[in-house]
Amino acid sequence: MLTFAFMGALVMLAVVAYFVAPDVVLPPVWVSLALLGVLVVAIGLSELLLRRATPLPPNATGGQTFQAVQALHLPRMAVLEAPALIGLVTMFALPDQSFVTYLVPAVPTLIAMGLLVVPHRATLERYAKVLDGTGAHSGLADWLTGSTR
């Protein structure tokens, strides 16, 4: 649910940006490219956080699994949300203020968050692969398949 709260905040900021700067003015090309570049860096950093996550110890409990998933998931959400927030700041910094400047990174950010951090099957399988790396049993794979151990 927290993931959707992060994503919903971006949508609400788009509505606020529209009322604050309703003009439809495209930002300069270099600004758009820079904002999209920040998103690419954020996606890379999010993936790096996933790859560098610490696997669970072999005798991990359910509480340890929950804490490990939180410690992995929350920073990834924050990193992926950052480009949209940078776009919001950029919107106010440009002489021709327009909500479109915010939308340039916000829309792809929402797509990236939907693909990479919304807790669906693929995301949880990737988390399980990392957390179960040392032979631990996080239980995420069992939870996904509905089996019990």
Short mmCIF file of N, CA and C in Angstrom, two decimals:
data_model
loop_
_atom_site.label_atom_id
_atom_site.label_comp_id
_atom_site.label_asym_id
_atom_site.label_seq_id
_atom_site.Cartn_x
_atom_site.Cartn_y
_atom_site.Cartn_z
N MET A 1 0.82 -1.20 0.00
CA MET A 1 0.00 0.00 0.00
C MET A 1 0.86 1.26 0.00
N LEU A 2 2.00 1.19 0.66
CA LEU A 2 2.88 2.36 0.72
C LEU A 2 3.38 2.73 -0.67
N THR A 3 3.62 1.73 -1.50
CA THR A 3 4.07 1.99 -2.87
C THR A 3 3.03 2.82 -3.61
N PHE A 4 1.77 2.46 -3.45
CA PHE A 4 0.71 3.20 -4.13
C PHE A 4 0.54 4.60 -3.54
N ALA A 5 0.86 4.77 -2.27
CA ALA A 5 0.83 6.10 -1.67
C ALA A 5 1.91 6.99 -2.29
N PHE A 6 3.09 6.43 -2.49
CA PHE A 6 4.16 7.17 -3.15
C PHE A 6 3.73 7.57 -4.56
N MET A 7 3.15 6.62 -5.28
CA MET A 7 2.72 6.89 -6.66
C MET A 7 1.55 7.88 -6.68
N GLY A 8 0.63 7.74 -5.75
CA GLY A 8 -0.50 8.66 -5.67
C GLY A 8 -0.06 10.08 -5.36
N ALA A 9 0.99 10.20 -4.56
CA ALA A 9 1.52 11.54 -4.26
C ALA A 9 2.02 12.22 -5.53
N LEU A 10 2.63 11.45 -6.42
CA LEU A 10 3.11 12.03 -7.68
C LEU A 10 1.94 12.52 -8.54
N VAL A 11 0.85 11.76 -8.53
CA VAL A 11 -0.34 12.18 -9.29
C VAL A 11 -0.94 13.43 -8.67
N MET A 12 -1.02 13.48 -7.35
CA MET A 12 -1.56 14.67 -6.68
C MET A 12 -0.67 15.89 -6.94
N LEU A 13 0.63 15.69 -6.97
CA LEU A 13 1.54 16.80 -7.28
C LEU A 13 1.32 17.29 -8.71
N ALA A 14 0.95 16.40 -9.62
CA ALA A 14 0.65 16.82 -10.99
C ALA A 14 -0.57 17.73 -11.01
N VAL A 15 -1.57 17.40 -10.22
CA VAL A 15 -2.78 18.24 -10.14
C VAL A 15 -2.42 19.61 -9.56
N VAL A 16 -1.64 19.61 -8.49
CA VAL A 16 -1.20 20.87 -7.88
C VAL A 16 -0.38 21.68 -8.88
N ALA A 17 0.53 21.01 -9.58
CA ALA A 17 1.37 21.70 -10.57
C ALA A 17 0.51 22.33 -11.66
N TYR A 18 -0.56 21.64 -12.05
CA TYR A 18 -1.45 22.20 -13.07
C TYR A 18 -2.10 23.50 -12.58
N PHE A 19 -2.54 23.52 -11.33
CA PHE A 19 -3.18 24.73 -10.82
C PHE A 19 -2.19 25.85 -10.55
N VAL A 20 -0.96 25.50 -10.23
CA VAL A 20 0.06 26.52 -9.96
C VAL A 20 0.61 27.10 -11.26
N ALA A 21 0.84 26.24 -12.24
CA ALA A 21 1.44 26.68 -13.51
C ALA A 21 0.68 26.04 -14.66
N PRO A 22 -0.53 26.55 -14.97
CA PRO A 22 -1.39 25.89 -15.94
C PRO A 22 -0.99 26.05 -17.41
N ASP A 23 0.00 26.88 -17.70
CA ASP A 23 0.38 27.08 -19.09
C ASP A 23 0.98 25.80 -19.67
N VAL A 24 0.62 25.54 -20.93
CA VAL A 24 1.19 24.38 -21.62
C VAL A 24 2.37 24.88 -22.44
N VAL A 25 3.54 24.87 -21.81
CA VAL A 25 4.77 25.30 -22.45
C VAL A 25 5.77 24.16 -22.30
N LEU A 26 6.27 23.70 -23.44
CA LEU A 26 7.27 22.63 -23.36
C LEU A 26 8.57 23.19 -22.81
N PRO A 27 9.21 22.46 -21.92
CA PRO A 27 10.50 22.92 -21.41
C PRO A 27 11.55 22.82 -22.52
N PRO A 28 12.66 23.53 -22.38
CA PRO A 28 13.73 23.38 -23.37
C PRO A 28 14.15 21.91 -23.50
N VAL A 29 14.59 21.55 -24.68
CA VAL A 29 14.96 20.16 -24.94
C VAL A 29 16.03 19.68 -23.96
N TRP A 30 17.00 20.53 -23.68
CA TRP A 30 18.08 20.10 -22.78
C TRP A 30 17.55 19.82 -21.37
N VAL A 31 16.53 20.55 -20.96
CA VAL A 31 15.94 20.32 -19.63
C VAL A 31 15.22 18.97 -19.63
N SER A 32 14.45 18.71 -20.68
CA SER A 32 13.75 17.43 -20.77
C SER A 32 14.73 16.26 -20.78
N LEU A 33 15.79 16.40 -21.56
CA LEU A 33 16.79 15.33 -21.62
C LEU A 33 17.50 15.14 -20.27
N ALA A 34 17.78 16.25 -19.60
CA ALA A 34 18.42 16.16 -18.28
C ALA A 34 17.51 15.47 -17.28
N LEU A 35 16.23 15.82 -17.30
CA LEU A 35 15.28 15.20 -16.36
C LEU A 35 15.12 13.70 -16.65
N LEU A 36 15.08 13.35 -17.92
CA LEU A 36 14.98 11.93 -18.27
C LEU A 36 16.29 11.20 -17.94
N GLY A 37 17.41 11.92 -18.06
CA GLY A 37 18.69 11.34 -17.66
C GLY A 37 18.74 11.05 -16.17
N VAL A 38 18.16 11.94 -15.38
CA VAL A 38 18.08 11.71 -13.93
C VAL A 38 17.26 10.45 -13.65
N LEU A 39 16.20 10.26 -14.42
CA LEU A 39 15.38 9.06 -14.24
C LEU A 39 16.17 7.80 -14.58
N VAL A 40 16.94 7.85 -15.66
CA VAL A 40 17.76 6.69 -16.03
C VAL A 40 18.76 6.37 -14.91
N VAL A 41 19.37 7.40 -14.36
CA VAL A 41 20.31 7.20 -13.24
C VAL A 41 19.57 6.61 -12.03
N ALA A 42 18.37 7.09 -11.76
CA ALA A 42 17.59 6.58 -10.63
C ALA A 42 17.23 5.11 -10.83
N ILE A 43 16.87 4.74 -12.05
CA ILE A 43 16.55 3.34 -12.33
C ILE A 43 17.80 2.48 -12.10
N GLY A 44 18.93 2.96 -12.59
CA GLY A 44 20.18 2.22 -12.39
C GLY A 44 20.52 2.08 -10.92
N LEU A 45 20.34 3.15 -10.16
CA LEU A 45 20.63 3.11 -8.73
C LEU A 45 19.66 2.17 -8.00
N SER A 46 18.41 2.17 -8.42
CA SER A 46 17.43 1.27 -7.83
C SER A 46 17.82 -0.19 -8.07
N GLU A 47 18.27 -0.49 -9.27
CA GLU A 47 18.70 -1.85 -9.58
C GLU A 47 19.98 -2.20 -8.82
N LEU A 48 20.85 -1.23 -8.65
CA LEU A 48 22.07 -1.46 -7.88
C LEU A 48 21.74 -1.77 -6.42
N LEU A 49 20.77 -1.04 -5.87
CA LEU A 49 20.33 -1.32 -4.50
C LEU A 49 19.82 -2.75 -4.37
N LEU A 50 19.12 -3.21 -5.39
CA LEU A 50 18.59 -4.58 -5.37
C LEU A 50 19.73 -5.59 -5.42
N ARG A 51 20.68 -5.36 -6.31
CA ARG A 51 21.78 -6.32 -6.47
C ARG A 51 22.72 -6.35 -5.28
N ARG A 52 22.83 -5.23 -4.57
CA ARG A 52 23.77 -5.16 -3.45
C ARG A 52 23.08 -5.44 -2.11
N ALA A 53 21.86 -5.88 -2.16
CA ALA A 53 21.13 -6.19 -0.93
C ALA A 53 21.77 -7.38 -0.23
N THR A 54 21.71 -7.35 1.08
CA THR A 54 22.29 -8.43 1.88
C THR A 54 21.31 -9.60 1.95
N PRO A 55 21.75 -10.80 1.56
CA PRO A 55 20.87 -11.96 1.68
C PRO A 55 20.57 -12.27 3.15
N LEU A 56 19.48 -12.94 3.36
CA LEU A 56 19.09 -13.35 4.71
C LEU A 56 20.00 -14.46 5.22
N PRO A 57 20.20 -14.52 6.52
CA PRO A 57 20.93 -15.67 7.07
C PRO A 57 20.09 -16.94 6.88
N PRO A 58 20.73 -18.10 6.81
CA PRO A 58 19.98 -19.35 6.56
C PRO A 58 18.85 -19.63 7.56
N ASN A 59 18.96 -19.15 8.78
CA ASN A 59 17.92 -19.43 9.79
C ASN A 59 17.03 -18.22 10.04
N ALA A 60 16.74 -17.44 9.00
CA ALA A 60 15.97 -16.21 9.15
C ALA A 60 14.52 -16.50 9.55
N THR A 61 14.00 -15.61 10.37
CA THR A 61 12.60 -15.71 10.81
C THR A 61 11.73 -14.84 9.90
N GLY A 62 10.43 -14.96 10.07
CA GLY A 62 9.51 -14.14 9.29
C GLY A 62 9.70 -12.66 9.54
N GLY A 63 9.99 -12.29 10.79
CA GLY A 63 10.23 -10.88 11.11
C GLY A 63 11.47 -10.35 10.43
N GLN A 64 12.51 -11.17 10.36
CA GLN A 64 13.73 -10.75 9.67
C GLN A 64 13.47 -10.59 8.17
N THR A 65 12.66 -11.48 7.62
CA THR A 65 12.31 -11.36 6.20
C THR A 65 11.56 -10.06 5.95
N PHE A 66 10.59 -9.76 6.80
CA PHE A 66 9.82 -8.53 6.64
C PHE A 66 10.73 -7.31 6.71
N GLN A 67 11.64 -7.28 7.68
CA GLN A 67 12.57 -6.16 7.81
C GLN A 67 13.49 -6.06 6.60
N ALA A 68 13.93 -7.19 6.09
CA ALA A 68 14.82 -7.19 4.92
C ALA A 68 14.09 -6.66 3.69
N VAL A 69 12.84 -7.06 3.52
CA VAL A 69 12.06 -6.57 2.37
C VAL A 69 11.84 -5.07 2.50
N GLN A 70 11.51 -4.61 3.70
CA GLN A 70 11.35 -3.16 3.92
C GLN A 70 12.63 -2.41 3.63
N ALA A 71 13.74 -2.92 4.13
CA ALA A 71 15.03 -2.25 3.94
C ALA A 71 15.44 -2.22 2.47
N LEU A 72 14.93 -3.13 1.70
CA LEU A 72 15.21 -3.17 0.27
C LEU A 72 14.22 -2.32 -0.51
N HIS A 73 12.97 -2.40 -0.13
CA HIS A 73 11.89 -1.78 -0.91
C HIS A 73 11.79 -0.26 -0.73
N LEU A 74 11.86 0.22 0.49
CA LEU A 74 11.67 1.65 0.75
C LEU A 74 12.72 2.53 0.06
N PRO A 75 14.01 2.21 0.15
CA PRO A 75 14.98 3.05 -0.57
C PRO A 75 14.79 3.01 -2.09
N ARG A 76 14.39 1.86 -2.60
CA ARG A 76 14.15 1.78 -4.05
C ARG A 76 13.00 2.70 -4.46
N MET A 77 11.94 2.74 -3.66
CA MET A 77 10.82 3.64 -3.97
C MET A 77 11.27 5.09 -3.92
N ALA A 78 12.01 5.44 -2.90
CA ALA A 78 12.45 6.83 -2.74
C ALA A 78 13.36 7.26 -3.88
N VAL A 79 14.27 6.38 -4.26
CA VAL A 79 15.20 6.70 -5.36
C VAL A 79 14.42 6.89 -6.66
N LEU A 80 13.45 6.03 -6.90
CA LEU A 80 12.67 6.14 -8.14
C LEU A 80 11.74 7.35 -8.14
N GLU A 81 11.33 7.80 -6.99
CA GLU A 81 10.45 8.97 -6.93
C GLU A 81 11.21 10.28 -7.10
N ALA A 82 12.48 10.27 -6.81
CA ALA A 82 13.29 11.50 -6.83
C ALA A 82 13.26 12.25 -8.17
N PRO A 83 13.34 11.60 -9.34
CA PRO A 83 13.32 12.37 -10.59
C PRO A 83 12.06 13.22 -10.77
N ALA A 84 10.92 12.71 -10.33
CA ALA A 84 9.69 13.50 -10.45
C ALA A 84 9.75 14.72 -9.54
N LEU A 85 10.29 14.55 -8.34
CA LEU A 85 10.40 15.69 -7.42
C LEU A 85 11.41 16.71 -7.94
N ILE A 86 12.46 16.23 -8.57
CA ILE A 86 13.42 17.15 -9.20
C ILE A 86 12.73 17.90 -10.34
N GLY A 87 11.85 17.21 -11.06
CA GLY A 87 11.07 17.87 -12.11
C GLY A 87 10.17 18.96 -11.57
N LEU A 88 9.61 18.74 -10.39
CA LEU A 88 8.76 19.75 -9.75
C LEU A 88 9.58 20.99 -9.40
N VAL A 89 10.74 20.77 -8.83
CA VAL A 89 11.62 21.90 -8.49
C VAL A 89 12.05 22.63 -9.76
N THR A 90 12.36 21.88 -10.80
CA THR A 90 12.77 22.48 -12.07
C THR A 90 11.65 23.31 -12.66
N MET A 91 10.41 22.86 -12.49
CA MET A 91 9.27 23.62 -13.00
C MET A 91 9.26 25.04 -12.44
N PHE A 92 9.58 25.18 -11.16
CA PHE A 92 9.59 26.51 -10.55
C PHE A 92 10.84 27.29 -10.89
N ALA A 93 11.91 26.61 -11.26
CA ALA A 93 13.18 27.29 -11.54
C ALA A 93 13.22 27.88 -12.95
N LEU A 94 12.44 27.34 -13.86
CA LEU A 94 12.47 27.84 -15.24
C LEU A 94 11.67 29.13 -15.36
N PRO A 95 12.09 30.02 -16.27
CA PRO A 95 11.35 31.28 -16.45
C PRO A 95 9.92 31.06 -16.96
N ASP A 96 9.74 30.10 -17.88
CA ASP A 96 8.40 29.78 -18.38
C ASP A 96 7.87 28.60 -17.58
N GLN A 97 7.18 28.90 -16.49
CA GLN A 97 6.69 27.82 -15.63
C GLN A 97 5.50 27.13 -16.27
N SER A 98 5.59 25.80 -16.34
CA SER A 98 4.52 25.00 -16.91
C SER A 98 4.50 23.64 -16.23
N PHE A 99 3.30 23.15 -16.01
CA PHE A 99 3.16 21.83 -15.39
C PHE A 99 3.74 20.73 -16.26
N VAL A 100 3.91 21.01 -17.54
CA VAL A 100 4.48 20.02 -18.47
C VAL A 100 5.91 19.66 -18.05
N THR A 101 6.63 20.63 -17.49
CA THR A 101 8.00 20.36 -17.03
C THR A 101 7.98 19.29 -15.94
N TYR A 102 6.98 19.30 -15.10
CA TYR A 102 6.85 18.27 -14.07
C TYR A 102 6.45 16.93 -14.69
N LEU A 103 5.58 16.97 -15.69
CA LEU A 103 5.10 15.72 -16.30
C LEU A 103 6.19 14.98 -17.05
N VAL A 104 7.18 15.71 -17.59
CA VAL A 104 8.24 15.06 -18.37
C VAL A 104 8.91 13.93 -17.57
N PRO A 105 9.34 14.16 -16.33
CA PRO A 105 9.88 13.03 -15.58
C PRO A 105 8.83 12.25 -14.79
N ALA A 106 7.70 12.87 -14.45
CA ALA A 106 6.73 12.22 -13.57
C ALA A 106 6.05 11.02 -14.24
N VAL A 107 5.67 11.16 -15.49
CA VAL A 107 4.97 10.06 -16.17
C VAL A 107 5.89 8.84 -16.32
N PRO A 108 7.12 9.02 -16.85
CA PRO A 108 8.00 7.84 -16.90
C PRO A 108 8.38 7.30 -15.52
N THR A 109 8.42 8.18 -14.53
CA THR A 109 8.71 7.73 -13.16
C THR A 109 7.60 6.80 -12.68
N LEU A 110 6.35 7.17 -12.92
CA LEU A 110 5.23 6.30 -12.53
C LEU A 110 5.30 4.95 -13.24
N ILE A 111 5.67 4.98 -14.51
CA ILE A 111 5.80 3.72 -15.25
C ILE A 111 6.92 2.87 -14.65
N ALA A 112 8.06 3.51 -14.38
CA ALA A 112 9.19 2.78 -13.79
C ALA A 112 8.83 2.21 -12.43
N MET A 113 8.13 2.99 -11.62
CA MET A 113 7.71 2.49 -10.30
C MET A 113 6.75 1.31 -10.46
N GLY A 114 5.84 1.42 -11.43
CA GLY A 114 4.90 0.33 -11.66
C GLY A 114 5.59 -0.96 -12.08
N LEU A 115 6.65 -0.83 -12.85
CA LEU A 115 7.36 -2.01 -13.32
C LEU A 115 8.35 -2.56 -12.30
N LEU A 116 8.98 -1.68 -11.54
CA LEU A 116 10.12 -2.10 -10.72
C LEU A 116 9.84 -2.24 -9.23
N VAL A 117 8.89 -1.50 -8.68
CA VAL A 117 8.70 -1.58 -7.23
C VAL A 117 7.28 -1.89 -6.76
N VAL A 118 6.29 -1.80 -7.62
CA VAL A 118 4.96 -2.23 -7.18
C VAL A 118 5.06 -3.72 -6.85
N PRO A 119 4.58 -4.12 -5.69
CA PRO A 119 4.77 -5.52 -5.27
C PRO A 119 3.89 -6.50 -6.05
N HIS A 120 4.30 -6.79 -7.25
CA HIS A 120 3.64 -7.81 -8.05
C HIS A 120 4.56 -9.02 -8.14
N ARG A 121 4.15 -10.03 -8.83
CA ARG A 121 4.87 -11.29 -8.87
C ARG A 121 6.34 -11.13 -9.26
N ALA A 122 6.62 -10.40 -10.33
CA ALA A 122 8.01 -10.27 -10.80
C ALA A 122 8.89 -9.57 -9.76
N THR A 123 8.37 -8.53 -9.14
CA THR A 123 9.15 -7.81 -8.12
C THR A 123 9.44 -8.71 -6.93
N LEU A 124 8.44 -9.42 -6.45
CA LEU A 124 8.64 -10.28 -5.29
C LEU A 124 9.55 -11.47 -5.62
N GLU A 125 9.50 -11.96 -6.85
CA GLU A 125 10.42 -13.03 -7.25
C GLU A 125 11.86 -12.52 -7.24
N ARG A 126 12.06 -11.29 -7.70
CA ARG A 126 13.41 -10.72 -7.68
C ARG A 126 13.89 -10.52 -6.24
N TYR A 127 13.01 -10.07 -5.37
CA TYR A 127 13.38 -9.91 -3.96
C TYR A 127 13.72 -11.27 -3.34
N ALA A 128 12.91 -12.28 -3.64
CA ALA A 128 13.16 -13.62 -3.09
C ALA A 128 14.50 -14.15 -3.58
N LYS A 129 14.81 -13.93 -4.84
CA LYS A 129 16.08 -14.41 -5.39
C LYS A 129 17.26 -13.80 -4.65
N VAL A 130 17.18 -12.51 -4.35
CA VAL A 130 18.26 -11.83 -3.64
C VAL A 130 18.31 -12.27 -2.18
N LEU A 131 17.17 -12.29 -1.53
CA LEU A 131 17.14 -12.60 -0.09
C LEU A 131 17.46 -14.07 0.20
N ASP A 132 17.14 -14.96 -0.73
CA ASP A 132 17.40 -16.38 -0.54
C ASP A 132 18.78 -16.79 -1.06
N GLY A 133 19.61 -15.81 -1.38
CA GLY A 133 20.90 -16.06 -2.02
C GLY A 133 21.85 -16.96 -1.26
N THR A 134 21.81 -16.97 0.05
CA THR A 134 22.75 -17.79 0.84
C THR A 134 22.12 -19.09 1.31
N GLY A 135 21.03 -19.47 0.69
CA GLY A 135 20.36 -20.69 1.11
C GLY A 135 19.28 -20.45 2.15
N ALA A 136 19.02 -19.20 2.45
CA ALA A 136 17.95 -18.87 3.39
C ALA A 136 16.60 -19.17 2.75
N HIS A 137 15.59 -19.17 3.55
CA HIS A 137 14.24 -19.38 3.04
C HIS A 137 13.39 -18.19 3.48
N SER A 138 13.27 -17.21 2.59
CA SER A 138 12.50 -16.01 2.94
C SER A 138 11.01 -16.29 3.01
N GLY A 139 10.55 -17.26 2.25
CA GLY A 139 9.13 -17.57 2.21
C GLY A 139 8.38 -16.78 1.15
N LEU A 140 9.06 -15.86 0.46
CA LEU A 140 8.38 -15.07 -0.56
C LEU A 140 7.93 -15.94 -1.73
N ALA A 141 8.78 -16.87 -2.15
CA ALA A 141 8.42 -17.75 -3.26
C ALA A 141 7.23 -18.63 -2.88
N ASP A 142 7.22 -19.12 -1.65
CA ASP A 142 6.09 -19.94 -1.18
C ASP A 142 4.81 -19.12 -1.14
N TRP A 143 4.93 -17.90 -0.68
CA TRP A 143 3.77 -17.03 -0.60
C TRP A 143 3.20 -16.77 -1.99
N LEU A 144 4.10 -16.59 -2.98
CA LEU A 144 3.65 -16.34 -4.35
C LEU A 144 2.94 -17.54 -4.95
N THR A 145 3.45 -18.73 -4.68
CA THR A 145 2.88 -19.93 -5.28
C THR A 145 1.76 -20.52 -4.44
N GLY A 146 1.63 -20.06 -3.20
CA GLY A 146 0.58 -20.58 -2.33
C GLY A 146 0.94 -21.89 -1.66
N SER A 147 2.19 -22.31 -1.81
CA SER A 147 2.60 -23.57 -1.18
C SER A 147 3.10 -23.30 0.24
N THR A 148 3.19 -24.35 1.01
CA THR A 148 3.72 -24.23 2.37
C THR A 148 4.94 -25.11 2.48
N ARG A 149 5.80 -24.74 3.37
CA ARG A 149 7.04 -25.49 3.54
C ARG A 149 6.94 -26.38 4.73
#
